[in-house]
XYZ file of C-alpha atoms in Angstrom:
560
model
C -0.004 -0.100 -0.019
C 1.497 3.391 -0.935
C 1.897 6.271 1.355
C -0.938 8.301 -0.076
C -3.416 5.491 0.285
C -2.294 4.756 3.744
C -2.833 8.532 4.589
C -6.384 8.531 3.249
C -7.157 5.202 4.742
C -4.738 4.353 7.573
C -4.427 0.678 8.369
C -6.480 -0.809 11.103
C -3.956 -3.397 11.946
C -0.455 -2.091 11.331
C 2.289 -4.697 11.178
C 4.099 -5.209 14.379
C 7.355 -4.047 12.851
C 5.900 -0.580 11.937
C 6.446 2.254 14.446
C 3.268 3.264 16.084
C 1.260 6.380 14.952
C 1.668 8.008 18.382
C 5.385 8.407 17.666
C 6.476 5.978 20.495
C 8.730 3.095 19.507
C 7.317 -0.504 19.733
C 8.153 -2.918 22.519
C 10.736 -4.673 20.262
C 12.424 -1.386 19.627
C 12.552 -0.667 23.308
C 14.422 -3.861 23.979
C 16.802 -3.276 21.046
C 17.521 0.221 22.427
C 18.071 -1.048 25.897
C 20.653 -3.748 24.797
C 22.528 -1.314 22.652
C 22.666 1.258 25.506
C 24.055 -1.537 27.843
C 26.719 -2.540 25.221
C 27.590 1.116 24.781
C 28.039 1.719 28.606
C 30.250 -1.538 28.769
C 32.443 -0.271 25.808
C 32.746 3.142 27.379
C 33.720 1.618 30.736
C 36.403 -0.514 28.983
C 37.697 2.562 27.233
C 37.835 4.540 30.474
C 39.635 1.653 32.286
C 42.011 1.253 29.453
C 42.705 4.882 29.541
C 43.346 4.884 33.186
C 45.394 1.704 32.987
C 47.593 3.164 30.120
C 48.256 6.503 31.680
C 47.720 6.101 35.538
C 47.089 9.042 37.771
C 50.572 10.304 37.525
C 51.926 8.994 34.174
C 52.201 5.882 31.876
C 51.848 2.455 33.496
C 52.265 0.226 30.775
C 52.760 -0.255 26.995
C 50.468 2.065 24.969
C 48.278 0.026 22.373
C 46.951 2.292 19.786
C 45.458 -0.433 17.682
C 43.335 -1.758 20.461
C 42.280 1.767 21.460
C 41.314 2.596 17.861
C 39.233 -0.508 17.515
C 37.333 0.160 20.773
C 36.670 3.798 19.687
C 35.447 2.541 16.264
C 33.053 0.028 17.932
C 31.577 2.848 20.229
C 31.070 4.977 17.125
C 29.575 2.169 15.226
C 27.071 1.463 18.003
C 26.092 5.179 18.143
C 25.676 5.055 14.423
C 23.331 1.997 14.668
C 21.209 3.630 17.356
C 20.853 6.709 15.164
C 20.347 4.795 11.940
C 17.743 2.474 13.279
C 15.926 5.498 14.603
C 15.083 4.651 18.100
C 14.633 8.212 19.082
C 11.446 9.353 17.236
C 8.639 11.158 18.942
C 6.165 12.956 16.697
C 3.736 15.838 17.537
C 0.535 16.447 15.180
C -2.296 18.992 15.860
C -4.685 20.989 13.651
C -6.426 23.951 14.980
C -7.548 25.986 11.933
C -9.641 26.488 9.719
C -12.808 25.881 11.556
C -16.386 27.249 11.211
C -17.208 29.638 8.209
C -14.399 30.757 5.900
C -14.439 33.359 3.260
C -10.716 33.170 2.177
C -8.249 35.880 1.861
C -7.343 37.630 -1.493
C -4.442 39.451 0.093
C -2.187 36.609 0.974
C -1.086 35.661 -2.572
C -2.026 37.626 -5.853
C -4.417 35.715 -7.966
C -5.406 33.209 -5.128
C -8.053 33.137 -2.534
C -6.307 31.286 0.323
C -7.346 29.994 3.783
C -4.554 29.518 6.215
C -4.157 26.036 7.921
C -2.668 26.258 11.361
C -1.395 23.631 13.664
C 1.743 21.676 14.822
C 3.925 19.144 12.732
C 7.131 18.544 14.838
C 8.922 16.053 17.021
C 12.194 14.130 17.587
C 13.114 12.314 14.458
C 10.729 14.520 12.247
C 11.056 14.019 8.493
C 8.121 15.935 6.783
C 4.307 16.508 6.883
C 1.509 16.279 4.196
C -1.799 17.933 4.090
C -5.060 16.638 2.492
C -8.156 18.588 1.491
C -11.156 16.442 1.350
C -14.740 17.029 -0.003
C -17.038 14.200 0.869
C -14.908 11.039 0.130
C -12.852 12.813 -2.481
C -9.278 14.134 -1.987
C -9.019 17.307 -3.994
C -5.730 17.497 -6.003
C -4.130 20.812 -6.008
C -6.300 22.071 -3.022
C -3.270 22.636 -0.788
C -0.519 25.270 -0.942
C 2.317 24.583 1.494
C 3.961 27.228 3.610
C 7.567 27.894 3.769
C 9.448 28.266 7.153
C 8.283 31.833 7.459
C 4.611 30.891 7.077
C 4.284 32.259 3.467
C 2.903 30.347 0.574
C 5.430 28.253 -1.335
C 3.898 27.133 -4.709
C 6.702 24.843 -5.544
C 6.440 22.739 -2.416
C 4.649 19.410 -2.512
C 4.947 18.690 1.256
C 6.237 20.455 4.373
C 9.896 19.863 4.956
C 10.206 21.891 8.199
C 8.888 21.616 11.686
C 5.963 23.733 12.799
C 4.743 24.354 16.244
C 1.409 26.212 16.575
C 1.969 27.949 13.308
C 1.065 28.018 9.656
C 1.421 24.618 7.964
C -0.052 25.729 4.610
C -3.269 27.098 2.910
C -6.403 25.953 1.270
C -6.802 27.162 -2.296
C -10.396 28.086 -2.171
C -10.834 28.291 -5.882
C -9.279 24.682 -6.386
C -11.586 23.558 -3.557
C -14.656 24.660 -5.435
C -13.429 23.235 -8.842
C -12.660 19.878 -7.094
C -16.003 19.693 -5.448
C -17.850 20.325 -8.745
C -21.569 20.395 -8.932
C -21.523 19.070 -5.465
C -20.696 22.575 -4.089
C -24.251 23.444 -4.990
C -25.543 21.420 -2.124
C -22.662 21.226 0.264
C -19.856 23.517 1.178
C -18.346 21.490 3.907
C -14.584 20.344 3.415
C -12.115 18.778 5.807
C -8.316 19.052 6.413
C -6.158 15.958 7.357
C -2.543 16.275 8.531
C 0.123 13.512 8.567
C 3.529 13.863 10.195
C 6.289 11.507 9.122
C 9.408 10.454 11.187
C 12.780 9.652 9.770
C 12.040 5.881 10.559
C 8.992 5.815 8.277
C 6.528 6.107 11.231
C 3.753 8.651 11.044
C 1.012 10.327 13.042
C -2.301 11.520 11.631
C -4.486 14.164 13.083
C -7.954 15.432 11.768
C -10.096 15.599 10.034
C -10.751 19.261 10.904
C -13.941 20.456 9.215
C -14.886 23.946 7.895
C -17.468 25.412 5.733
C -16.636 27.681 2.693
C -18.960 30.701 2.363
C -20.853 30.644 -0.787
C -23.649 32.504 -2.510
C -25.501 32.435 -5.833
C -26.322 35.750 -7.160
C -26.973 35.522 -11.006
C -29.474 36.844 -13.603
C -30.137 33.957 -15.884
C -33.088 35.089 -18.046
C -34.866 38.246 -19.019
C -38.142 37.677 -20.560
C -37.518 35.087 -23.211
C -33.936 35.929 -23.703
C -31.240 33.883 -22.069
C -27.884 34.665 -20.407
C -25.283 31.915 -20.981
C -22.008 33.199 -19.431
C -23.803 35.165 -16.779
C -20.798 35.787 -14.829
C -19.556 38.131 -17.526
C -20.964 41.455 -16.641
C -20.773 42.530 -20.480
C -22.614 39.499 -21.770
C -25.423 40.126 -24.413
C -28.850 38.154 -23.917
C -29.308 35.438 -26.371
C -32.470 34.101 -27.973
C -31.053 30.413 -27.728
C -31.419 28.550 -24.505
C -28.559 26.976 -22.723
C -26.568 24.693 -22.624
C -23.516 26.379 -24.105
C -22.240 25.870 -27.610
C -24.493 27.701 -29.796
C -24.462 30.430 -32.537
C -24.340 33.947 -31.574
C -27.818 35.275 -31.702
C -28.272 38.401 -29.545
C -31.855 39.459 -28.417
C -33.605 42.518 -27.661
C -36.722 42.447 -25.364
C -39.778 44.355 -24.743
C -43.300 44.395 -23.033
C -43.971 43.040 -19.554
C -41.533 40.369 -18.515
C -40.026 38.543 -15.499
C -36.418 38.735 -14.497
C -35.236 35.355 -13.476
C -32.094 33.973 -11.893
C -30.873 32.869 -8.350
C -30.486 34.798 -5.173
C -29.308 32.636 -2.329
C -26.644 32.425 0.432
C -26.043 28.855 1.556
C -22.381 28.225 2.285
C -22.569 28.785 6.087
C -25.294 28.076 8.383
C -24.805 31.369 10.217
C -25.023 33.351 7.020
C -28.434 33.287 5.602
C -30.100 35.444 2.920
C -31.323 38.823 4.237
C -31.990 41.084 1.372
C -32.686 40.942 -2.446
C -32.793 44.023 -4.663
C -33.292 44.396 -8.458
C -32.962 47.724 -10.242
C -33.348 48.682 -13.971
C -30.806 51.421 -14.761
C -30.939 53.570 -17.880
C -27.437 52.944 -19.449
C -27.102 54.284 -22.939
C -23.329 53.412 -23.150
C -23.439 50.290 -20.962
C -20.882 51.854 -18.598
C -22.420 51.022 -15.247
C -19.918 48.928 -13.443
C -20.805 45.878 -11.408
C -20.222 46.531 -7.810
C -17.478 44.513 -5.854
C -18.747 41.729 -3.821
C -18.544 42.747 -0.323
C -19.240 46.410 -0.927
C -22.153 48.277 0.610
C -25.496 48.099 -1.282
C -26.255 51.599 -2.616
C -29.234 52.336 -4.827
C -27.926 53.255 -8.261
C -28.550 56.811 -9.562
C -31.528 56.671 -11.935
C -32.256 53.147 -11.237
C -36.002 51.919 -10.859
C -36.477 49.208 -8.317
C -38.258 46.035 -9.267
C -37.518 44.076 -6.175
C -36.879 45.209 -2.547
C -37.122 42.063 -0.464
C -36.203 41.912 3.194
C -36.032 38.567 4.992
C -36.569 38.763 8.638
C -37.678 35.350 9.677
C -36.728 31.732 8.995
C -40.340 31.037 7.629
C -39.877 33.729 5.164
C -36.630 32.204 4.048
C -37.653 28.522 4.096
C -40.939 29.262 2.058
C -39.284 31.558 -0.468
C -35.862 30.303 -1.501
C -34.758 31.814 -4.810
C -32.417 29.002 -5.576
C -33.986 27.088 -8.515
C -31.113 25.307 -10.188
C -32.818 25.215 -13.596
C -31.314 27.056 -16.655
C -33.867 29.883 -16.099
C -33.785 30.035 -12.309
C -36.343 31.701 -10.129
C -38.427 34.927 -10.534
C -36.443 37.843 -9.071
C -39.079 40.678 -9.555
C -41.386 41.208 -6.739
C -43.838 43.839 -5.485
C -42.988 45.497 -2.150
C -44.172 43.728 1.019
C -45.231 40.177 1.790
C -48.387 38.228 1.039
C -49.421 34.618 2.158
C -49.963 31.560 0.222
C -51.369 28.034 1.039
C -49.112 25.086 1.326
C -50.401 21.605 1.809
C -49.040 18.149 2.700
C -50.431 14.619 2.747
C -50.150 12.855 6.224
C -50.094 9.316 7.083
C -53.204 9.669 9.290
C -56.572 11.282 9.069
C -57.493 13.965 7.883
C -54.788 12.843 5.396
C -54.281 16.443 3.983
C -53.338 19.310 6.070
C -52.719 22.954 4.796
C -51.067 26.064 6.184
C -50.461 29.643 5.251
C -46.922 30.566 4.755
C -45.252 34.046 3.929
C -45.200 34.513 0.093
C -43.353 37.008 -2.059
C -45.611 38.737 -4.595
C -44.141 38.326 -8.110
C -44.398 41.239 -10.555
C -43.518 41.768 -14.106
C -40.696 44.200 -15.087
C -42.650 46.571 -17.267
C -39.926 47.361 -19.653
C -39.428 51.252 -20.157
C -38.941 53.283 -23.363
C -36.845 51.858 -26.185
C -33.094 52.059 -25.165
C -30.325 50.297 -23.229
C -30.607 49.328 -19.709
C -28.382 47.492 -17.023
C -30.189 45.257 -14.532
C -28.541 45.105 -11.155
C -29.054 42.309 -8.714
C -27.857 42.694 -5.179
C -27.927 40.093 -2.462
C -27.007 40.478 1.212
C -26.772 37.941 3.972
C -27.328 38.140 7.831
C -23.567 38.547 8.346
C -23.481 41.544 6.090
C -21.874 39.910 3.116
C -22.918 41.284 -0.326
C -23.053 39.745 -3.704
C -23.756 41.305 -7.114
C -24.580 40.531 -10.692
C -25.512 42.719 -13.624
C -27.072 42.036 -17.041
C -26.987 44.381 -20.121
C -30.395 44.554 -21.750
C -31.478 46.141 -25.105
C -35.204 47.143 -24.814
C -37.318 47.753 -27.931
C -40.830 48.999 -27.119
C -41.492 50.747 -30.550
C -43.796 49.144 -33.122
C -42.871 48.996 -36.904
C -44.105 51.311 -39.550
C -45.979 49.669 -42.550
C -47.632 51.971 -45.085
C -48.388 51.795 -48.794
C -48.397 55.232 -50.309
C -49.016 54.524 -53.961
C -49.496 51.697 -56.442
C -48.698 52.320 -60.021
C -48.393 55.987 -59.423
C -52.068 56.085 -58.016
C -53.273 56.756 -54.651
C -56.594 57.231 -52.976
C -59.769 55.798 -54.552
C -58.715 55.568 -58.253
C -59.032 52.790 -60.828
C -55.843 51.002 -61.760
C -55.935 49.977 -65.554
C -53.838 46.901 -66.700
C -53.247 48.418 -70.038
C -50.949 51.081 -68.499
C -48.553 48.279 -67.567
C -47.929 46.483 -70.856
C -44.195 45.930 -71.195
C -43.482 47.266 -67.841
C -44.035 46.755 -64.186
C -46.249 48.276 -61.485
C -44.325 50.216 -58.916
C -45.523 50.047 -55.317
C -44.160 52.617 -52.999
C -44.464 53.102 -49.337
C -42.721 52.684 -46.015
C -41.491 49.509 -44.144
C -39.300 50.762 -41.384
C -38.193 49.974 -37.840
C -36.169 52.540 -35.580
C -32.674 51.804 -34.225
C -32.611 51.101 -30.433
C -29.492 53.599 -30.442
C -28.420 54.910 -33.689
C -25.017 56.039 -32.336
C -24.231 52.388 -31.949
C -23.165 49.804 -34.531
C -25.928 48.772 -36.866
C -25.936 45.124 -35.743
C -28.146 42.762 -33.713
C -29.637 43.385 -31.144
C -29.490 47.099 -31.889
C -30.650 46.447 -35.464
C -33.565 43.980 -34.999
C -35.420 44.563 -38.348
C -36.587 41.239 -39.715
C -37.875 42.334 -43.045
C -41.042 42.914 -44.943
C -43.403 41.094 -47.520
C -46.231 41.879 -49.794
C -49.203 40.099 -51.131
C -52.374 40.714 -53.226
C -55.815 39.235 -52.667
C -58.848 39.445 -55.078
C -62.281 40.204 -53.644
C -63.993 36.843 -53.436
C -61.157 34.987 -55.047
C -57.488 33.851 -54.654
C -54.313 35.828 -54.217
C -50.508 35.370 -53.996
C -47.219 37.018 -52.998
C -45.843 40.161 -54.441
C -42.062 39.940 -54.546
C -40.475 42.564 -52.372
C -37.879 44.798 -53.938
C -35.446 44.610 -50.765
C -37.130 42.263 -48.453
C -34.419 42.439 -45.751
C -33.993 46.190 -45.574
C -35.791 49.067 -44.348
C -37.767 51.186 -46.843
C -36.447 53.857 -46.909
C -33.114 52.307 -45.859
C -32.265 54.868 -43.153
C -30.493 53.903 -39.921
C -32.042 56.391 -37.352
C -34.143 56.555 -34.118
C -36.605 58.896 -35.832
C -38.774 57.835 -38.874
C -37.194 59.692 -42.022
C -39.372 61.828 -44.282
C -40.667 60.278 -47.514
C -41.159 56.882 -48.797
C -39.353 54.280 -51.110
C -39.868 51.463 -53.607
C -41.623 48.448 -51.852
C -41.817 46.283 -54.994
C -41.843 46.395 -58.852
C -44.752 44.156 -59.515
C -45.338 42.379 -62.748
C -49.027 43.027 -62.362
C -50.148 41.763 -65.780
C -48.663 38.434 -65.236
C -50.235 37.959 -61.887
C -53.751 39.519 -62.705
C -54.467 39.121 -66.387
C -56.559 35.900 -67.009
C -55.560 36.099 -70.733
C -59.190 36.180 -72.155
C -62.773 36.477 -71.374
C -64.319 34.684 -68.400
C -65.360 32.845 -66.644
C -62.397 32.814 -64.226
C -62.208 29.631 -62.150
C -63.318 29.976 -58.607
C -60.326 30.631 -56.270
C -58.213 32.229 -58.982
C -56.619 35.548 -58.327
C -56.797 36.635 -61.908
C -59.338 38.886 -63.726
C -61.017 38.279 -66.930
C -60.494 40.740 -69.877
C -63.233 43.277 -69.952
C -63.878 42.908 -66.243
C -63.042 44.779 -63.190
C -62.706 43.701 -59.521
C -61.492 45.025 -56.035
C -58.103 43.934 -54.832
C -56.385 44.177 -51.404
C -52.611 44.788 -51.637
C -51.113 44.033 -48.284
C -47.700 45.131 -46.683
C -46.357 43.185 -43.592
C -43.157 43.695 -41.722
C -41.688 42.427 -38.312
C -38.770 42.599 -35.964
C -36.926 39.993 -34.010
C -37.483 41.601 -30.474
C -38.693 39.109 -27.940
C -41.817 40.725 -26.533
C -43.441 39.358 -23.363
C -42.756 36.038 -21.848
C -43.730 34.144 -25.038
C -41.219 35.903 -27.050
C -43.559 37.156 -29.751
C -42.238 39.868 -32.116
C -43.488 43.354 -33.123
C -45.285 43.338 -36.454
C -46.816 45.902 -38.827
C -49.606 45.463 -41.387
C -51.201 47.732 -43.927
C -53.917 46.729 -46.372
C -54.512 48.827 -49.420
C -57.644 48.542 -51.631
C -57.726 49.282 -55.287
C -60.103 48.746 -58.190
C -58.348 46.794 -61.105
C -59.831 47.184 -64.575
C -58.577 44.632 -67.172
C -58.758 46.751 -70.446
C -56.355 44.554 -72.260
């Protein structure tokens, strides 16, 4: 069994030859040491006796035998080496004192890292090294530990502690790596454990821990605005998309309009003592998208010009328990609420009569965000817990609440209640003029989606009491007139150049078949010429679009 596995799962029945985890030598080791000490004392006594016998108290008494003396000293040194080499003198000390309780991490210890100090003791006679483990559930998180140097500072190169520590800093938990290692499990549990193992030079070890702590966590994100989705919602400059998650999709930016919900998550759950206290949502006019997301931990300040769409204050546990804004779906929970609290019924089936029981519980009153005038806005979500910690998220939103213009001004040069004669268009087409136009959300910005959300226009004809068909649009994907502005320009443009004879002339006298859109020669009939246009703005929760429609009645005479 390798050392890492023995650390995670120490053996229940260690081999009798293994040094004990307490750091004390085994019984066999004690007898070995005792015998070696007795031999050492005898050798020392012989050396002293020989020395005194050779020199005497007043001078030499006999022949001096340097060979015998050297052998005796070598034996003593060998015995001392064996005592050291076989590591009879090993006594280890292991203790963990921090971290405990709720931990937020420190961003000031090491740039680019959020670290949590690990404090305790790893020392003793015969000390070799110490190792730390960060554990989530039953998983040891690789890369979750940063060891300390002998001054108590982070040492990113170290893979174990090679110096003794007494009531000091052993290392640090890398909070970011802890969360990555926990994965999706972090959404339901933020409890981690630290284990410490101290090794002696004889291979013995002592384990202490686990020491359990909680990592402070909150979820404060806007995930959906009306029918538009946020994908990378931790990016403060993200543009809403008309395609739902998961990630991996073509870029398809969305503008929104009408009365809609703002959805997401607003919950603090990492530490039992830090529960949600406040939830706020503001809509801020932001023509240049320069409103900056406040830093987590900073005081909540109502933004200048912001219109509040949620001001929730939780004061009791029943309010929190019955109104958790923590839905883990792609769209999350509704985050826009009217002021104050209401009540709602909650029921439960019981295993005894009357079987069903119901109670009233506090209830947040949901409200739509009635989107304001066409423009650019930033939504600000602010969350606060009972310990005063704050968390923020913003979402950039393009709002379009202006309808489209659809208007036919003339057909074949005629307007008003006039007769249109087909003979006028022999060898040519019938020009249809008018307006099919949609404003820019902000003309000063680039003409691109979602700022430019004009979807196009189309035309058709319908015979009174008969059939009809399409009229090919001249520029179906472009505005008419094709002007990028916030205010409708003066004048009109060409909507279509219609081959009216091909579409309406029956080619001879009647009768014309029922359902046909054509007209017999020598006859006349009323027609409706229709213009339709639309945009791509997601209006309301259902995501419908703005549309324009204009019918134009004319009397057609087939005088061919």
